[in-house]
Amino acid sequence: MRIRTAVSATALALVTTLALTGCVAGENAEPEAAAPSADAADAGWSADTLDIDFATYNPLSLVIKDQGWLEETLDGVTVNWVQSAGSNKANEALRAGAVDVGSTAGSAALLARSNGSPIRTIGIYSQPEWAAIVVPSGSDITSVADLAGKSVAATKGTDPYFFLLQSLEEAGVALSDVEVQNLQHADGRTALEQGSVAAWSGLDPIMAASEAESGTQLIYRNIDFNTYGFLNATQDFLDASPDLAQAVVDAYEKARAWAQENPEEVVAILAEVAGIDPAVAEKVIVERTNLDTDPVPGDAQRKVLEVVGPIFVESGDVEDQATIDKALDELFEPTFAEKADASTIAG
């Protein structure tokens, strides 16, 4: 059965995104395992709730939510969907226990793990080109080198921020020569279009909407500087509810196949949830998102993160390379994606 969730732009504007801090009272305390409800237990599930994020930068999450597959499959389990406004917000929610599973960029997942967040990457949901350097129409900035002495908006802890750092390094521009304004993605777009910053390291679909609606221009693109889409879970959740974790990864594989067979539907879902024109959504899905990727986290992702990791140290986001190396060794949990079976998901 197909369940369609209609979300208007007005309703989306009323959704309050999480603004949680990384340190909360009792963070290091051992959580008490709650017994599942009778309904969940009768159905054989380990818990009676699943808290999971959805994000406009993660099209597969939108498909799963829209189709209602998890709700149909997880009999007796309440599925709570929480919107992530960016990788940084997803990481904050994971660390605070507000979600069990959250979607981030690979760079953001490695940064979180390096800074002590006990998350594991259980799947890869896309290989996107979702970040680029954006300037207003008619700007005299035509290259990354021109950013020296300028202000640039970027959301720290997300792929666009690390895209900016890599771009500056490649162009020979020191980070200290640029004024980085730490703004959430949508606020970065506003700052750029209102002239508060000279450039913005943007994120789709907000970036594509800015191009179409405001005539902004992408002056630098490099797909190799975009890390993959990582599906992450807390270690506590994986220990307590491996059955629910497997169900989530199975649903992602069902969504991956469905999305490749129904690209027009994916475009429509993204346009509806993000409140953007279908033509903009089509550019994001068709031109800038590769969903036909191996879901198992492994060598391809490690290779990308080995390039990004040292930049964390140079920028002061992580204390030393040894910490990054340890985090990278511990981040991937491939067994769920290796066992993924989309046929187990209802729908």
mmCIF file of C-alpha atoms in Angstrom:
data_model
loop_
_atom_site.group_PDB
_atom_site.id
_atom_site.type_symbol
_atom_site.label_atom_id
_atom_site.label_comp_id
_atom_site.label_asym_id
_atom_site.label_seq_id
_atom_site.Cartn_x
_atom_site.Cartn_y
_atom_site.Cartn_z
ATOM 1 C CA MET A 1 0.000 0.000 0.000
ATOM 2 C CA ARG A 2 1.339 3.454 -0.923
ATOM 3 C CA ILE A 3 1.034 6.203 1.667
ATOM 4 C CA ARG A 4 1.586 9.751 0.425
ATOM 5 C CA THR A 5 2.496 12.473 2.911
ATOM 6 C CA ALA A 6 1.655 15.927 1.600
ATOM 7 C CA VAL A 7 3.853 18.681 2.994
ATOM 8 C CA SER A 8 3.221 22.264 1.910
ATOM 9 C CA ALA A 9 5.859 24.972 1.930
ATOM 10 C CA THR A 10 3.899 26.735 4.650
ATOM 11 C CA ALA A 11 3.856 23.642 6.804
ATOM 12 C CA LEU A 12 7.546 23.133 6.274
ATOM 13 C CA ALA A 13 8.228 26.654 7.442
ATOM 14 C CA LEU A 14 6.539 25.784 10.700
ATOM 15 C CA VAL A 15 8.690 22.724 11.338
ATOM 16 C CA THR A 16 11.131 23.482 14.131
ATOM 17 C CA THR A 17 14.504 21.945 13.406
ATOM 18 C CA LEU A 18 16.574 20.584 16.241
ATOM 19 C CA ALA A 19 19.085 22.916 17.847
ATOM 20 C CA LEU A 20 20.681 20.532 20.249
ATOM 21 C CA THR A 21 24.119 20.829 21.802
ATOM 22 C CA GLY A 22 26.732 18.091 21.674
ATOM 23 C CA CYS A 23 26.990 17.899 25.474
ATOM 24 C CA VAL A 24 23.904 17.032 27.465
ATOM 25 C CA ALA A 25 23.359 16.071 31.058
ATOM 26 C CA GLY A 26 24.036 12.417 31.622
ATOM 27 C CA GLU A 27 25.676 11.994 28.211
ATOM 28 C CA ASN A 28 28.155 9.453 29.496
ATOM 29 C CA ALA A 29 25.664 7.528 31.609
ATOM 30 C CA GLU A 30 24.649 4.050 30.535
ATOM 31 C CA PRO A 31 21.097 4.226 29.114
ATOM 32 C CA GLU A 32 18.472 1.992 30.633
ATOM 33 C CA ALA A 33 17.115 -0.483 28.132
ATOM 34 C CA ALA A 34 13.379 0.034 27.782
ATOM 35 C CA ALA A 35 11.224 -3.019 27.225
ATOM 36 C CA PRO A 36 9.323 -2.941 23.933
ATOM 37 C CA SER A 37 5.559 -2.505 24.023
ATOM 38 C CA ALA A 38 3.381 -5.588 23.908
ATOM 39 C CA ASP A 39 2.500 -4.893 20.251
ATOM 40 C CA ALA A 40 6.147 -4.532 19.219
ATOM 41 C CA ALA A 41 7.200 -7.531 21.272
ATOM 42 C CA ASP A 42 4.375 -9.639 19.849
ATOM 43 C CA ALA A 43 5.554 -8.714 16.365
ATOM 44 C CA GLY A 44 9.096 -9.719 17.281
ATOM 45 C CA TRP A 45 10.701 -6.256 17.306
ATOM 46 C CA SER A 46 13.266 -5.203 19.905
ATOM 47 C CA ALA A 47 11.802 -1.723 20.583
ATOM 48 C CA ASP A 48 8.502 0.093 20.223
ATOM 49 C CA THR A 49 9.868 3.304 18.663
ATOM 50 C CA LEU A 50 12.253 4.229 15.858
ATOM 51 C CA ASP A 51 13.478 7.816 15.633
ATOM 52 C CA ILE A 52 14.858 8.517 12.159
ATOM 53 C CA ASP A 53 15.661 11.635 10.179
ATOM 54 C CA PHE A 54 14.672 12.824 6.733
ATOM 55 C CA ALA A 55 16.419 15.572 4.782
ATOM 56 C CA THR A 56 16.040 17.292 1.444
ATOM 57 C CA TYR A 57 19.701 16.490 0.763
ATOM 58 C CA ASN A 58 18.877 12.782 1.169
ATOM 59 C CA PRO A 59 16.315 11.881 -1.535
ATOM 60 C CA LEU A 60 16.037 8.249 -0.439
ATOM 61 C CA SER A 61 14.860 9.326 3.020
ATOM 62 C CA LEU A 62 12.087 11.334 1.361
ATOM 63 C CA VAL A 63 11.007 8.323 -0.694
ATOM 64 C CA ILE A 64 10.882 6.014 2.346
ATOM 65 C CA LYS A 65 8.883 8.543 4.359
ATOM 66 C CA ASP A 66 6.529 9.265 1.475
ATOM 67 C CA GLN A 67 5.843 5.595 0.706
ATOM 68 C CA GLY A 68 5.321 4.606 4.336
ATOM 69 C CA TRP A 69 7.323 1.389 4.028
ATOM 70 C CA LEU A 70 8.802 1.459 7.520
ATOM 71 C CA GLU A 71 5.404 2.052 9.116
ATOM 72 C CA GLU A 72 3.960 -0.899 7.185
ATOM 73 C CA THR A 73 6.870 -3.216 7.926
ATOM 74 C CA LEU A 74 7.499 -2.391 11.590
ATOM 75 C CA ASP A 75 4.233 -3.651 13.028
ATOM 76 C CA GLY A 76 3.769 -2.324 16.566
ATOM 77 C CA VAL A 77 6.685 0.146 16.245
ATOM 78 C CA THR A 78 6.056 3.895 16.178
ATOM 79 C CA VAL A 79 8.222 5.559 13.511
ATOM 80 C CA ASN A 80 9.077 9.160 14.403
ATOM 81 C CA TRP A 81 10.438 11.253 11.528
ATOM 82 C CA VAL A 82 12.632 14.266 12.373
ATOM 83 C CA GLN A 83 13.824 16.700 9.720
ATOM 84 C CA SER A 84 17.543 17.489 9.538
ATOM 85 C CA ALA A 85 18.385 20.946 8.179
ATOM 86 C CA GLY A 86 22.006 19.945 7.576
ATOM 87 C CA SER A 87 24.626 17.359 8.460
ATOM 88 C CA ASN A 88 25.544 19.366 11.540
ATOM 89 C CA LYS A 89 21.960 19.164 12.820
ATOM 90 C CA ALA A 90 21.767 15.434 12.105
ATOM 91 C CA ASN A 91 25.001 14.924 14.048
ATOM 92 C CA GLU A 92 23.690 16.979 16.966
ATOM 93 C CA ALA A 93 20.502 14.915 17.041
ATOM 94 C CA LEU A 94 22.447 11.640 16.927
ATOM 95 C CA ARG A 95 24.752 12.715 19.724
ATOM 96 C CA ALA A 96 21.847 13.869 21.886
ATOM 97 C CA GLY A 97 19.859 10.676 21.261
ATOM 98 C CA ALA A 98 17.059 12.550 19.518
ATOM 99 C CA VAL A 99 17.359 10.217 16.518
ATOM 100 C CA ASP A 100 18.583 6.647 16.208
ATOM 101 C CA VAL A 101 19.498 6.994 12.530
ATOM 102 C CA GLY A 102 20.570 10.185 10.787
ATOM 103 C CA SER A 103 21.873 11.188 7.378
ATOM 104 C CA THR A 104 25.005 13.288 6.877
ATOM 105 C CA ALA A 105 27.804 13.885 4.445
ATOM 106 C CA GLY A 106 30.801 11.609 4.874
ATOM 107 C CA SER A 107 32.999 14.474 6.010
ATOM 108 C CA ALA A 108 30.526 15.407 8.741
ATOM 109 C CA ALA A 109 30.309 11.812 9.957
ATOM 110 C CA LEU A 110 34.094 11.557 10.245
ATOM 111 C CA LEU A 111 34.277 14.904 12.057
ATOM 112 C CA ALA A 112 31.623 13.816 14.558
ATOM 113 C CA ARG A 113 33.341 10.497 15.216
ATOM 114 C CA SER A 114 36.706 12.268 15.574
ATOM 115 C CA ASN A 115 35.195 14.552 18.186
ATOM 116 C CA GLY A 116 33.846 11.695 20.288
ATOM 117 C CA SER A 117 30.368 11.017 18.960
ATOM 118 C CA PRO A 118 29.885 7.200 19.036
ATOM 119 C CA ILE A 119 28.234 6.884 15.627
ATOM 120 C CA ARG A 120 28.702 4.202 12.992
ATOM 121 C CA THR A 121 28.042 4.464 9.267
ATOM 122 C CA ILE A 122 25.665 1.648 8.295
ATOM 123 C CA GLY A 123 24.973 2.601 4.687
ATOM 124 C CA ILE A 124 25.743 4.904 1.758
ATOM 125 C CA TYR A 125 22.688 6.594 0.299
ATOM 126 C CA SER A 126 24.158 8.632 -2.586
ATOM 127 C CA GLN A 127 27.179 10.031 -4.351
ATOM 128 C CA PRO A 128 26.070 13.630 -4.829
ATOM 129 C CA GLU A 129 27.519 16.778 -6.285
ATOM 130 C CA TRP A 130 25.641 18.830 -3.731
ATOM 131 C CA ALA A 131 28.169 21.553 -2.838
ATOM 132 C CA ALA A 132 29.767 24.357 -4.857
ATOM 133 C CA ILE A 133 30.969 27.954 -4.494
ATOM 134 C CA VAL A 134 28.165 30.387 -5.313
ATOM 135 C CA VAL A 135 28.254 34.132 -6.038
ATOM 136 C CA PRO A 136 25.574 36.684 -6.972
ATOM 137 C CA SER A 137 24.831 37.414 -10.605
ATOM 138 C CA GLY A 138 27.298 39.955 -11.954
ATOM 139 C CA SER A 139 29.863 39.396 -9.201
ATOM 140 C CA ASP A 140 33.477 40.205 -10.013
ATOM 141 C CA ILE A 141 34.480 37.002 -8.207
ATOM 142 C CA THR A 142 35.204 34.455 -10.925
ATOM 143 C CA SER A 143 37.516 32.005 -9.172
ATOM 144 C CA VAL A 144 38.284 30.628 -5.733
ATOM 145 C CA ALA A 145 41.473 32.714 -5.669
ATOM 146 C CA ASP A 146 39.273 35.828 -5.750
ATOM 147 C CA LEU A 147 37.819 34.887 -2.339
ATOM 148 C CA ALA A 148 40.924 36.197 -0.554
ATOM 149 C CA GLY A 149 39.857 39.123 1.610
ATOM 150 C CA LYS A 150 36.173 38.341 1.115
ATOM 151 C CA SER A 151 33.387 37.029 3.376
ATOM 152 C CA VAL A 152 31.963 33.607 2.609
ATOM 153 C CA ALA A 153 28.934 31.923 4.190
ATOM 154 C CA ALA A 154 29.204 28.225 5.042
ATOM 155 C CA THR A 155 27.695 25.823 7.560
ATOM 156 C CA LYS A 156 30.490 24.438 9.713
ATOM 157 C CA GLY A 157 30.472 20.684 10.184
ATOM 158 C CA THR A 158 28.914 20.035 6.752
ATOM 159 C CA ASP A 159 30.162 19.080 3.293
ATOM 160 C CA PRO A 160 29.886 22.627 1.868
ATOM 161 C CA TYR A 161 32.196 23.866 4.638
ATOM 162 C CA PHE A 162 34.773 21.192 3.888
ATOM 163 C CA PHE A 163 34.257 21.821 0.175
ATOM 164 C CA LEU A 164 35.241 25.431 0.863
ATOM 165 C CA LEU A 165 38.342 24.403 2.820
ATOM 166 C CA GLN A 166 39.490 22.038 0.076
ATOM 167 C CA SER A 167 38.817 24.643 -2.615
ATOM 168 C CA LEU A 168 40.801 27.309 -0.751
ATOM 169 C CA GLU A 169 43.715 24.932 -0.234
ATOM 170 C CA GLU A 170 43.761 23.991 -3.917
ATOM 171 C CA ALA A 171 43.731 27.675 -4.902
ATOM 172 C CA GLY A 172 46.519 28.562 -2.464
ATOM 173 C CA VAL A 173 44.300 30.803 -0.312
ATOM 174 C CA ALA A 174 44.801 30.581 3.464
ATOM 175 C CA LEU A 175 41.683 30.106 5.557
ATOM 176 C CA SER A 176 42.793 33.111 7.624
ATOM 177 C CA ASP A 177 42.513 35.245 4.489
ATOM 178 C CA VAL A 178 38.780 34.564 4.267
ATOM 179 C CA GLU A 179 36.046 35.635 6.668
ATOM 180 C CA VAL A 180 33.841 32.564 7.090
ATOM 181 C CA GLN A 181 30.365 33.350 8.393
ATOM 182 C CA ASN A 182 28.934 30.221 10.021
ATOM 183 C CA LEU A 183 25.330 30.219 8.826
ATOM 184 C CA GLN A 184 22.880 27.366 8.332
ATOM 185 C CA HIS A 185 22.446 26.545 4.645
ATOM 186 C CA ALA A 186 19.198 28.445 4.059
ATOM 187 C CA ASP A 187 20.549 31.465 5.950
ATOM 188 C CA GLY A 188 23.684 31.361 3.814
ATOM 189 C CA ARG A 189 21.565 31.682 0.707
ATOM 190 C CA THR A 190 19.721 34.653 2.203
ATOM 191 C CA ALA A 191 22.982 36.349 3.201
ATOM 192 C CA LEU A 192 24.353 35.930 -0.318
ATOM 193 C CA GLU A 193 21.258 37.219 -2.055
ATOM 194 C CA GLN A 194 20.961 40.203 0.315
ATOM 195 C CA GLY A 195 24.633 41.128 -0.130
ATOM 196 C CA SER A 196 25.759 40.325 3.433
ATOM 197 C CA VAL A 197 28.474 38.006 2.102
ATOM 198 C CA ALA A 198 30.427 37.960 -1.145
ATOM 199 C CA ALA A 199 30.107 34.209 -1.690
ATOM 200 C CA TRP A 200 28.423 31.135 -0.288
ATOM 201 C CA SER A 201 29.475 27.516 -0.158
ATOM 202 C CA GLY A 202 26.042 26.182 -0.952
ATOM 203 C CA LEU A 203 24.090 22.954 -0.639
ATOM 204 C CA ASP A 204 21.429 21.499 -2.917
ATOM 205 C CA PRO A 205 18.506 21.759 -3.287
ATOM 206 C CA ILE A 206 18.766 25.235 -1.713
ATOM 207 C CA MET A 207 21.644 26.068 -4.064
ATOM 208 C CA ALA A 208 19.774 24.987 -7.197
ATOM 209 C CA ALA A 209 16.741 26.999 -6.099
ATOM 210 C CA SER A 210 18.936 30.076 -5.648
ATOM 211 C CA GLU A 211 20.312 29.651 -9.170
ATOM 212 C CA ALA A 212 16.832 29.393 -10.685
ATOM 213 C CA GLU A 213 15.089 32.023 -8.604
ATOM 214 C CA SER A 214 17.799 34.612 -7.989
ATOM 215 C CA GLY A 215 20.258 34.120 -10.837
ATOM 216 C CA THR A 216 23.183 33.240 -8.603
ATOM 217 C CA GLN A 217 26.106 31.484 -10.268
ATOM 218 C CA LEU A 218 28.329 28.540 -9.405
ATOM 219 C CA ILE A 219 31.920 29.647 -9.962
ATOM 220 C CA TYR A 220 33.588 26.454 -8.783
ATOM 221 C CA ARG A 221 32.408 22.845 -8.912
ATOM 222 C CA ASN A 222 34.403 19.700 -8.145
ATOM 223 C CA ILE A 223 32.589 16.429 -7.538
ATOM 224 C CA ASP A 224 35.741 14.954 -5.984
ATOM 225 C CA PHE A 225 35.451 17.486 -3.139
ATOM 226 C CA ASN A 226 31.927 16.269 -2.334
ATOM 227 C CA THR A 227 31.920 13.321 0.062
ATOM 228 C CA TYR A 228 29.273 10.615 -0.122
ATOM 229 C CA GLY A 229 25.910 10.579 1.645
ATOM 230 C CA PHE A 230 26.367 8.569 4.873
ATOM 231 C CA LEU A 231 23.574 6.883 6.813
ATOM 232 C CA ASN A 232 24.659 6.816 10.463
ATOM 233 C CA ALA A 233 23.343 5.225 13.647
ATOM 234 C CA THR A 234 24.245 5.482 17.298
ATOM 235 C CA GLN A 235 26.162 2.570 18.759
ATOM 236 C CA ASP A 236 23.568 2.227 21.546
ATOM 237 C CA PHE A 237 20.853 1.765 18.931
ATOM 238 C CA LEU A 238 22.846 -0.810 16.976
ATOM 239 C CA ASP A 239 23.542 -2.767 20.160
ATOM 240 C CA ALA A 240 19.947 -2.657 21.399
ATOM 241 C CA SER A 241 17.997 -2.902 18.118
ATOM 242 C CA PRO A 242 19.985 -4.509 15.308
ATOM 243 C CA ASP A 243 16.684 -5.749 13.854
ATOM 244 C CA LEU A 244 15.380 -2.189 13.440
ATOM 245 C CA ALA A 245 18.700 -1.048 11.997
ATOM 246 C CA GLN A 246 18.509 -3.817 9.420
ATOM 247 C CA ALA A 247 14.944 -2.842 8.552
ATOM 248 C CA VAL A 248 16.086 0.739 7.918
ATOM 249 C CA VAL A 249 18.937 -0.332 5.639
ATOM 250 C CA ASP A 250 16.622 -2.743 3.823
ATOM 251 C CA ALA A 251 14.179 0.129 3.264
ATOM 252 C CA TYR A 252 16.976 2.258 1.843
ATOM 253 C CA GLU A 253 17.782 -0.462 -0.683
ATOM 254 C CA LYS A 254 14.116 -0.687 -1.673
ATOM 255 C CA ALA A 255 14.093 3.100 -2.070
ATOM 256 C CA ARG A 256 17.265 3.051 -4.172
ATOM 257 C CA ALA A 257 15.745 0.615 -6.672
ATOM 258 C CA TRP A 258 12.386 2.416 -6.641
ATOM 259 C CA ALA A 259 14.029 5.808 -7.218
ATOM 260 C CA GLN A 260 15.948 4.568 -10.251
ATOM 261 C CA GLU A 261 12.741 3.140 -11.721
ATOM 262 C CA ASN A 262 10.649 6.224 -10.863
ATOM 263 C CA PRO A 263 12.841 9.337 -11.238
ATOM 264 C CA GLU A 264 9.873 11.568 -12.031
ATOM 265 C CA GLU A 265 8.218 10.548 -8.752
ATOM 266 C CA VAL A 266 11.415 11.293 -6.827
ATOM 267 C CA VAL A 267 11.547 14.736 -8.434
ATOM 268 C CA ALA A 268 7.928 15.382 -7.447
ATOM 269 C CA ILE A 269 8.520 14.270 -3.854
ATOM 270 C CA LEU A 270 11.610 16.480 -3.494
ATOM 271 C CA ALA A 271 9.819 19.469 -5.017
ATOM 272 C CA GLU A 272 6.903 19.025 -2.612
ATOM 273 C CA VAL A 273 8.944 18.572 0.569
ATOM 274 C CA ALA A 274 11.530 21.271 -0.252
ATOM 275 C CA GLY A 275 8.938 23.706 -1.591
ATOM 276 C CA ILE A 276 10.834 24.198 -4.849
ATOM 277 C CA ASP A 277 9.933 24.222 -8.521
ATOM 278 C CA PRO A 278 9.915 20.746 -10.106
ATOM 279 C CA ALA A 279 12.477 21.931 -12.664
ATOM 280 C CA VAL A 280 14.864 22.755 -9.824
ATOM 281 C CA ALA A 281 14.224 19.401 -8.184
ATOM 282 C CA GLU A 282 14.891 17.697 -11.520
ATOM 283 C CA LYS A 283 18.285 19.390 -11.796
ATOM 284 C CA VAL A 284 19.211 18.158 -8.318
ATOM 285 C CA ILE A 285 18.061 14.576 -8.878
ATOM 286 C CA VAL A 286 18.996 14.045 -12.530
ATOM 287 C CA GLU A 287 22.133 16.160 -12.907
ATOM 288 C CA ARG A 288 23.714 16.232 -9.450
ATOM 289 C CA THR A 289 22.773 13.039 -7.623
ATOM 290 C CA ASN A 290 24.022 9.520 -8.263
ATOM 291 C CA LEU A 291 21.819 7.069 -6.390
ATOM 292 C CA ASP A 292 23.257 4.021 -8.162
ATOM 293 C CA THR A 293 25.990 3.502 -5.575
ATOM 294 C CA ASP A 294 27.202 0.558 -3.537
ATOM 295 C CA PRO A 295 25.430 0.860 -0.169
ATOM 296 C CA VAL A 296 28.282 -0.836 1.713
ATOM 297 C CA PRO A 297 30.664 1.707 3.307
ATOM 298 C CA GLY A 298 34.222 0.798 2.383
ATOM 299 C CA ASP A 299 37.298 1.647 0.357
ATOM 300 C CA ALA A 300 35.703 4.270 -1.921
ATOM 301 C CA GLN A 301 34.513 6.327 1.036
ATOM 302 C CA ARG A 302 37.698 5.796 3.014
ATOM 303 C CA LYS A 303 39.742 7.130 0.098
ATOM 304 C CA VAL A 304 37.702 10.346 0.027
ATOM 305 C CA LEU A 305 37.874 10.829 3.796
ATOM 306 C CA GLU A 306 41.624 10.255 3.896
ATOM 307 C CA VAL A 307 41.918 13.412 1.791
ATOM 308 C CA VAL A 308 39.515 15.429 3.945
ATOM 309 C CA GLY A 309 40.869 14.283 7.331
ATOM 310 C CA PRO A 310 44.122 16.283 7.378
ATOM 311 C CA ILE A 311 42.146 19.432 6.571
ATOM 312 C CA PHE A 312 40.306 18.982 9.879
ATOM 313 C CA VAL A 313 43.632 19.322 11.690
ATOM 314 C CA GLU A 314 44.784 22.296 9.613
ATOM 315 C CA SER A 315 41.512 24.127 10.273
ATOM 316 C CA GLY A 316 41.591 23.327 14.000
ATOM 317 C CA ASP A 317 38.405 21.219 13.905
ATOM 318 C CA VAL A 318 40.275 18.132 15.218
ATOM 319 C CA GLU A 319 43.303 18.081 17.502
ATOM 320 C CA ASP A 320 45.596 15.731 15.584
ATOM 321 C CA GLN A 321 45.801 13.237 12.727
ATOM 322 C CA ALA A 322 46.007 10.249 15.081
ATOM 323 C CA THR A 323 42.510 11.057 16.334
ATOM 324 C CA ILE A 324 41.198 11.163 12.768
ATOM 325 C CA ASP A 325 42.896 7.891 11.846
ATOM 326 C CA LYS A 326 41.336 6.151 14.847
ATOM 327 C CA ALA A 327 37.916 7.557 14.035
ATOM 328 C CA LEU A 328 38.183 6.417 10.426
ATOM 329 C CA ASP A 329 39.147 2.923 11.532
ATOM 330 C CA GLU A 330 36.062 2.769 13.778
ATOM 331 C CA LEU A 331 33.454 4.606 11.689
ATOM 332 C CA PHE A 332 32.233 1.984 9.222
ATOM 333 C CA GLU A 333 29.821 -0.800 10.180
ATOM 334 C CA PRO A 334 29.230 -2.561 6.842
ATOM 335 C CA THR A 335 27.373 -5.676 8.003
ATOM 336 C CA PHE A 336 23.867 -4.213 7.717
ATOM 337 C CA ALA A 337 24.380 -3.047 4.124
ATOM 338 C CA GLU A 338 26.047 -6.349 3.255
ATOM 339 C CA LYS A 339 22.903 -8.175 4.425
ATOM 340 C CA ALA A 340 20.437 -5.687 2.909
ATOM 341 C CA ASP A 341 17.326 -7.340 1.487
ATOM 342 C CA ALA A 342 14.770 -4.975 -0.001
ATOM 343 C CA SER A 343 12.247 -7.805 -0.398
ATOM 344 C CA THR A 344 11.629 -7.864 3.360
ATOM 345 C CA ILE A 345 10.102 -4.357 3.260
ATOM 346 C CA ALA A 346 6.353 -4.034 2.776
ATOM 347 C CA GLY A 347 4.915 -1.964 0.001
#
